[in-house]
Short mmCIF file of C-alpha atoms in Angstrom, two decimals:
data_model
loop_
_atom_site.label_atom_id
_atom_site.label_comp_id
_atom_site.label_asym_id
_atom_site.label_seq_id
_atom_site.Cartn_x
_atom_site.Cartn_y
_atom_site.Cartn_z
CA VAL X 23 -0.40 -110.97 93.69
CA LEU X 24 0.43 -114.34 95.21
CA GLY X 25 3.99 -115.42 95.91
CA THR X 26 5.48 -118.68 94.67
CA PHE X 27 8.82 -120.40 94.13
CA GLU X 28 11.09 -119.42 91.23
CA LEU X 29 13.43 -121.58 89.15
CA GLU X 30 16.64 -119.96 87.90
CA TYR X 31 19.71 -120.98 85.91
CA VAL X 32 23.29 -120.31 86.98
CA GLN X 33 25.33 -117.75 85.05
CA ASP X 34 29.04 -117.35 84.44
CA GLU X 35 30.95 -114.09 84.90
CA LYS X 36 29.86 -112.82 81.45
CA GLY X 37 26.19 -113.46 82.05
CA GLY X 38 26.11 -116.63 79.95
CA LEU X 39 24.48 -119.90 80.95
CA ASP X 40 26.71 -122.08 83.13
CA LEU X 41 25.20 -125.43 82.16
CA ARG X 42 27.36 -127.52 84.48
CA GLN X 43 26.47 -125.49 87.56
CA THR X 44 22.82 -125.38 86.52
CA ILE X 45 22.70 -129.17 86.23
CA ALA X 46 24.49 -129.45 89.57
CA GLN X 47 21.49 -127.72 91.12
CA GLY X 48 19.25 -130.52 89.85
CA PRO X 49 17.99 -131.88 93.21
CA LYS X 50 17.41 -128.35 94.52
CA ALA X 51 15.59 -127.35 91.31
CA ILE X 52 13.36 -130.44 91.48
CA TYR X 53 12.50 -129.62 95.08
CA ARG X 54 11.63 -126.01 94.19
CA PHE X 55 9.52 -127.19 91.24
CA ILE X 56 7.55 -129.53 93.50
CA ARG X 57 7.02 -126.64 95.94
CA GLN X 58 5.94 -124.48 92.99
CA VAL X 59 3.33 -127.04 91.94
CA GLY X 60 2.19 -127.39 95.55
CA ALA X 61 1.75 -123.64 95.95
CA GLU X 62 -0.34 -123.40 92.79
CA LEU X 63 -2.47 -126.36 93.81
CA TYR X 64 -3.09 -124.57 97.10
CA TYR X 65 -4.01 -121.26 95.44
CA THR X 66 -6.30 -122.86 92.87
CA GLY X 67 -8.00 -124.85 95.61
CA ILE X 68 -8.77 -121.68 97.57
CA LEU X 69 -9.72 -119.43 94.65
CA SER X 70 -11.61 -122.02 92.54
CA PRO X 71 -11.00 -120.18 89.22
CA ASP X 72 -13.10 -120.86 86.11
CA VAL X 73 -9.99 -120.95 83.95
CA ILE X 74 -6.23 -121.00 84.55
CA VAL X 75 -3.93 -119.03 82.26
CA SER X 76 -0.38 -120.35 82.36
CA ASP X 77 2.29 -117.94 81.14
CA SER X 78 4.76 -120.70 80.11
CA ARG X 79 4.77 -122.19 83.63
CA LEU X 80 4.54 -125.97 83.55
CA SER X 81 3.51 -125.98 87.21
CA SER X 82 0.37 -123.97 86.43
CA SER X 83 -0.62 -126.43 83.71
CA ILE X 84 -0.08 -129.35 86.09
CA ALA X 85 -2.20 -127.64 88.77
CA ALA X 86 -4.99 -127.04 86.24
CA LEU X 87 -4.87 -130.68 85.15
CA ALA X 88 -4.94 -131.93 88.74
CA ARG X 89 -7.89 -129.69 89.63
CA GLY X 90 -9.81 -130.42 86.43
CA ILE X 91 -9.91 -126.72 85.57
CA PRO X 92 -9.76 -125.61 81.90
CA SER X 93 -6.43 -123.99 81.06
CA ILE X 94 -4.88 -121.76 78.44
CA LEU X 95 -1.14 -121.81 77.82
CA ILE X 96 0.73 -118.68 76.69
CA ILE X 97 4.19 -119.61 75.44
CA ASN X 98 6.62 -118.92 72.60
CA GLN X 99 9.13 -121.72 73.22
CA LEU X 100 7.78 -125.24 72.95
CA LEU X 101 11.00 -126.87 71.78
CA ILE X 102 13.58 -127.23 74.54
CA ILE X 103 17.16 -127.11 73.20
CA ILE X 104 19.94 -127.92 75.64
CA PRO X 105 23.05 -125.81 74.91
CA ILE X 106 26.40 -127.50 74.41
CA SER X 107 29.77 -125.78 74.31
CA GLU X 108 31.58 -125.52 70.99
CA LYS X 109 34.59 -126.96 72.81
CA THR X 110 32.78 -130.13 73.86
CA ARG X 111 31.52 -131.84 70.73
CA GLU X 112 32.07 -135.46 71.80
CA GLU X 113 29.59 -137.79 70.11
CA TYR X 114 28.25 -139.24 73.36
CA LYS X 115 27.45 -135.76 74.68
CA ILE X 116 25.57 -134.87 71.52
CA LYS X 117 23.57 -138.11 71.73
CA ALA X 118 22.82 -137.55 75.42
CA LYS X 119 21.70 -134.00 74.61
CA SER X 120 19.36 -135.26 71.87
CA ILE X 121 17.82 -137.93 74.10
CA ALA X 122 17.32 -135.47 76.96
CA GLU X 123 15.64 -132.94 74.65
CA LYS X 124 13.23 -135.59 73.34
CA VAL X 125 12.34 -136.79 76.85
CA ILE X 126 11.74 -133.24 78.09
CA LEU X 127 9.67 -132.34 75.01
CA GLU X 128 7.52 -135.47 75.29
CA PHE X 129 6.88 -134.88 78.99
CA MET X 130 5.98 -131.22 78.52
CA ALA X 131 3.92 -131.87 75.39
CA ASN X 132 1.87 -134.45 77.30
CA ILE X 133 0.93 -131.72 79.79
CA TRP X 134 0.53 -128.91 77.25
CA ARG X 135 -1.79 -130.89 74.97
CA ARG X 136 -4.36 -130.88 77.80
CA SER X 137 -4.68 -127.09 77.43
CA LYS X 138 -7.81 -125.83 75.68
CA LYS X 139 -5.75 -123.34 73.68
CA ILE X 140 -2.06 -122.59 73.23
CA LEU X 141 -1.57 -118.87 72.61
CA ILE X 142 1.68 -117.97 70.87
CA PRO X 143 2.57 -114.32 71.60
CA ASP X 144 4.32 -113.99 68.27
CA PHE X 145 3.62 -112.97 64.69
CA PRO X 146 2.31 -115.65 62.32
CA PRO X 147 4.59 -116.84 59.48
CA PRO X 148 6.57 -115.51 57.71
CA TYR X 149 7.38 -113.07 60.54
CA THR X 150 7.49 -115.52 63.44
CA ILE X 151 10.38 -114.66 65.76
CA SER X 152 10.43 -117.95 67.67
CA LYS X 153 9.73 -120.27 64.71
CA LYS X 154 12.74 -122.49 65.47
CA ASN X 155 11.37 -123.13 68.95
CA LEU X 156 7.90 -124.17 67.78
CA VAL X 157 8.44 -127.63 66.26
CA LEU X 158 5.25 -129.40 67.29
CA SER X 159 3.10 -132.47 66.78
CA GLU X 160 -0.19 -132.11 64.91
CA ASP X 161 -2.36 -132.36 68.02
CA LEU X 162 -0.62 -129.30 69.49
CA CYS X 163 -0.70 -127.34 66.23
CA ASP X 164 -4.50 -127.62 66.15
CA LYS X 165 -4.67 -125.71 69.43
CA MET X 166 -2.12 -123.03 68.58
CA VAL X 167 -3.15 -119.43 67.89
CA PHE X 168 -0.68 -116.69 66.93
CA ILE X 169 -2.02 -113.70 68.82
CA GLY X 170 0.87 -111.26 68.25
CA PRO X 171 3.53 -110.23 70.79
CA LEU X 172 2.59 -108.65 74.10
CA ILE X 173 4.08 -105.16 74.28
CA SER X 174 2.99 -102.24 76.44
CA LYS X 175 3.11 -99.30 74.00
CA TYR X 176 2.65 -99.03 70.24
CA PRO X 177 4.28 -96.51 67.86
CA GLU X 178 1.09 -94.61 67.10
CA GLU X 179 0.70 -93.79 70.80
CA LEU X 180 3.80 -91.57 70.66
CA PRO X 181 4.76 -88.35 68.84
CA GLY X 182 6.87 -88.48 65.68
CA LYS X 183 10.56 -89.40 65.64
CA ASN X 184 11.90 -85.86 65.27
CA GLU X 185 9.56 -84.49 67.93
CA LEU X 186 10.74 -87.16 70.34
CA ARG X 187 14.37 -86.31 69.67
CA LYS X 188 13.63 -82.70 70.56
CA GLN X 189 11.81 -83.70 73.74
CA LEU X 190 14.63 -86.03 74.81
CA GLY X 191 17.42 -83.61 73.88
CA LEU X 192 18.93 -86.00 71.35
CA PRO X 193 20.97 -84.93 68.29
CA MET X 194 18.85 -84.40 65.19
CA ASP X 195 21.64 -84.91 62.66
CA LYS X 196 23.13 -88.20 63.84
CA THR X 197 22.27 -91.89 63.61
CA ILE X 198 21.04 -92.96 67.03
CA VAL X 199 21.74 -96.47 68.30
CA LEU X 200 19.71 -97.69 71.27
CA VAL X 201 21.37 -100.39 73.38
CA CYS X 202 18.75 -102.15 75.52
CA PRO X 203 19.94 -105.47 76.98
CA SER X 204 17.47 -107.92 78.49
CA GLY X 205 17.59 -110.91 80.81
CA THR X 206 19.04 -111.05 84.28
CA ARG X 207 20.79 -108.15 85.98
CA LYS X 208 24.16 -109.83 85.39
CA GLU X 209 23.48 -110.37 81.69
CA LYS X 210 22.37 -106.78 81.17
CA ARG X 211 25.35 -105.34 83.02
CA ALA X 212 27.78 -107.50 81.02
CA LEU X 213 26.46 -106.44 77.61
CA SER X 214 26.02 -102.75 78.42
CA SER X 215 29.55 -102.57 79.86
CA ALA X 216 30.99 -104.26 76.78
CA ILE X 217 29.26 -101.76 74.47
CA VAL X 218 30.38 -98.78 76.58
CA ASP X 219 33.96 -100.02 76.32
CA ILE X 220 33.68 -100.38 72.54
CA VAL X 221 32.08 -96.96 72.04
CA ARG X 222 34.79 -95.28 74.13
CA ARG X 223 37.50 -96.80 71.95
CA ILE X 224 36.02 -95.78 68.61
CA ASN X 225 35.45 -92.18 67.56
CA TYR X 226 32.03 -92.37 65.93
CA GLU X 227 31.50 -88.89 64.46
CA ASP X 228 28.00 -89.36 63.04
CA ILE X 229 26.60 -91.91 65.49
CA PHE X 230 25.19 -91.33 68.97
CA PHE X 231 24.61 -94.19 71.43
CA ILE X 232 21.95 -94.42 74.12
CA ILE X 233 22.99 -97.25 76.43
CA SER X 234 20.63 -98.59 79.08
CA ARG X 235 21.85 -100.78 81.93
CA GLY X 236 18.30 -102.11 82.19
CA ASP X 237 18.56 -102.00 85.98
CA VAL X 238 15.55 -100.50 87.74
CA PHE X 239 17.58 -100.38 90.97
CA ALA X 240 20.19 -98.15 89.29
CA GLU X 241 17.74 -95.56 87.98
CA SER X 242 19.91 -92.68 89.18
CA GLU X 243 22.96 -93.86 87.23
CA PHE X 244 23.76 -91.43 84.43
CA HIS X 245 26.92 -90.38 82.66
CA MET X 246 27.84 -88.96 79.28
CA GLY X 247 30.67 -89.26 76.84
CA LYS X 248 31.38 -87.46 73.60
CA ASN X 249 29.07 -89.68 71.58
CA TYR X 250 27.05 -91.63 74.14
CA ILE X 251 24.80 -91.50 77.20
CA VAL X 252 24.52 -94.29 79.77
CA TYR X 253 21.33 -94.64 81.80
CA GLY X 254 20.79 -97.04 84.65
CA TRP X 255 17.15 -97.31 83.66
CA LEU X 256 15.00 -95.77 80.92
CA LYS X 257 11.64 -94.73 82.38
CA ASP X 258 9.97 -94.73 78.98
CA LYS X 259 12.03 -96.98 76.76
CA PHE X 260 9.52 -96.65 73.93
CA MET X 261 10.20 -92.93 73.48
CA TYR X 262 13.88 -93.71 72.95
CA LEU X 263 13.02 -96.68 70.76
CA LYS X 264 10.95 -94.57 68.38
CA ALA X 265 13.62 -91.84 68.35
CA ALA X 266 16.38 -94.35 67.51
CA ASP X 267 17.52 -95.73 64.16
CA ILE X 268 19.07 -99.05 65.21
CA VAL X 269 18.60 -101.34 68.23
CA VAL X 270 21.32 -103.39 69.91
CA ALA X 271 20.04 -106.17 72.18
CA HIS X 272 20.55 -109.70 73.46
CA GLY X 273 17.97 -111.30 71.19
CA GLY X 274 15.17 -111.63 73.73
CA HIS X 275 11.75 -112.26 72.21
CA THR X 276 10.04 -109.17 73.61
CA THR X 277 12.83 -106.76 72.64
CA ILE X 278 12.88 -108.12 69.08
CA ALA X 279 9.09 -107.80 68.84
CA GLU X 280 9.25 -104.20 70.05
CA ALA X 281 11.92 -103.34 67.47
CA MET X 282 9.82 -104.94 64.73
CA TYR X 283 6.69 -103.01 65.73
CA TYR X 284 8.74 -99.80 65.61
CA GLY X 285 10.51 -100.68 62.34
CA LYS X 286 14.09 -100.69 63.67
CA PRO X 287 16.95 -102.83 62.28
CA MET X 288 18.84 -104.77 64.93
CA ILE X 289 22.28 -105.94 66.00
CA LEU X 290 21.68 -108.95 68.22
CA ILE X 291 24.28 -110.32 70.62
CA PRO X 292 22.84 -113.51 72.15
CA THR X 293 24.29 -114.68 75.45
CA THR X 294 26.58 -117.70 75.17
CA GLY X 295 24.57 -120.90 75.65
CA HIS X 296 21.18 -119.17 75.45
CA THR X 297 19.67 -121.19 72.62
CA GLU X 298 16.32 -119.39 72.54
CA ARG X 299 17.95 -116.01 71.95
CA LEU X 300 20.22 -117.44 69.28
CA SER X 301 17.24 -118.96 67.47
CA ASN X 302 15.32 -115.69 67.72
CA SER X 303 18.31 -113.80 66.35
CA GLU X 304 18.65 -116.19 63.42
CA SER X 305 15.00 -115.55 62.54
CA VAL X 306 15.68 -111.81 62.48
CA CYS X 307 18.61 -112.33 60.12
CA GLU X 308 16.49 -114.49 57.81
CA MET X 309 13.92 -111.68 57.62
CA GLY X 310 16.68 -109.29 56.54
CA ILE X 311 16.20 -106.87 59.43
CA GLY X 312 19.30 -107.49 61.50
CA GLU X 313 22.65 -109.15 62.09
CA ILE X 314 24.09 -111.42 64.79
CA ILE X 315 27.32 -111.12 66.75
CA ARG X 316 27.83 -114.05 69.10
CA GLN X 317 28.73 -112.82 72.55
CA GLU X 318 32.07 -114.63 72.54
CA GLU X 319 32.92 -112.91 69.24
CA LEU X 320 32.02 -109.38 70.36
CA THR X 321 35.01 -107.10 69.81
CA VAL X 322 35.59 -103.53 68.68
CA GLU X 323 36.19 -104.83 65.16
CA THR X 324 33.17 -107.15 64.89
CA PHE X 325 30.79 -104.55 66.33
CA SER X 326 32.12 -101.74 64.15
CA ASN X 327 31.99 -103.89 61.00
CA THR X 328 28.44 -105.07 61.71
CA LEU X 329 27.20 -101.55 62.42
CA SER X 330 28.83 -100.27 59.23
CA LYS X 331 27.26 -103.11 57.24
CA ILE X 332 23.77 -102.10 58.35
CA LEU X 333 24.35 -98.38 57.84
CA LYS X 334 25.76 -98.84 54.34
CA SER X 335 22.78 -100.86 53.11
CA ASP X 336 19.27 -99.44 52.77
CA ASN X 337 17.86 -102.98 52.66
CA TYR X 338 17.77 -103.39 56.45
CA PHE X 339 15.80 -100.16 56.88
CA ILE X 340 13.47 -100.81 53.94
CA SER X 341 12.68 -104.34 55.15
CA SER X 342 12.14 -103.15 58.72
CA ARG X 343 9.66 -100.48 57.61
CA ARG X 344 7.85 -102.89 55.29
CA ILE X 345 7.43 -105.51 58.02
CA MET X 346 6.36 -102.81 60.49
CA LYS X 347 3.43 -101.93 58.21
CA GLU X 348 2.41 -105.57 57.76
CA ILE X 349 2.43 -106.49 61.46
CA GLY X 350 1.24 -103.18 62.89
CA ASN X 351 -2.35 -104.27 63.54
CA PHE X 352 -1.52 -107.21 65.81
CA ARG X 353 -2.64 -106.61 69.40
CA GLY X 354 -1.69 -109.62 71.50
CA HIS X 355 -3.35 -108.45 74.73
CA GLU X 356 -6.71 -107.87 73.04
CA GLU X 357 -6.67 -111.19 71.20
CA ALA X 358 -5.68 -113.11 74.35
CA ALA X 359 -8.49 -111.44 76.32
CA LYS X 360 -11.07 -112.43 73.67
CA ILE X 361 -9.97 -116.06 73.69
CA ILE X 362 -9.91 -116.28 77.50
CA GLU X 363 -13.35 -114.65 77.81
CA GLY X 364 -14.70 -117.04 75.18
CA LEU X 365 -13.52 -120.03 77.21
CA VAL X 366 -15.10 -118.70 80.41
CA ARG X 367 -18.47 -118.28 78.69
#
């Protein structure tokens, strides 16, 4: 494993994107990006690979282009959407946003179109999670292959739902809601804390919550309430996922894909300003397998009403199980390996 330079965005106190502070880091971010490209040029020069696989990193694609090495791009967001606050809807800001998005897309597309293949770790239509982030020109579409999401464990690798509940010591006669936030440590802590606060204030008699902080450094954290358990980290999230009935998450691509593979309806709470998660969440709603609560609208009332809406309708569960059967054979890792090996030969 070779070290490199990372690019990060600034967050506010709730874990949302602080666009102003992120932009303010512009010169520093450009410097780090140049260092990132330099590091990858150095590594590729030493290792002389036959092919470069770029997992959404523009710097890797640039290094491949500079070295004349064939490259494969793995990415599920090709359309860059700059978030804008609901409070700042001035016309000039909207125009500036649109121009910036077009410039960024054109620049990135000019690099990406040099890739031999563009692997989309997503389901093909009509079950594409990131479809709103994949608006492309024809020359890119010709290179795109939907390989299926990349997840580490599939449902058939685990015991049945009831057996898992017994193994995990979970109630057999209650609806189980799994809360598994994703993103940065700050984002995960903000959402999990908000859900804990809501659950404590409502006496759910027939519902049991498993709430993960998603923090590997807080693995020892554990406490229980009348109708919930909080874990710092779930060692085998997939056991809990299969044992659960409903998933609550931020709307990250991987978490949504996992819930779809396991046939679980979702309540998605995208972080304020995180346009990719919002777009993913909207796709889930359009498929009829979940509902959205915007982070700024998350309250005891909105959460309780949304949960009740899903529980009172069989449609969410029926649609989730139907889609699970239709997508169950996709194996993204295997398909990606075949394509990469084919290019090397």
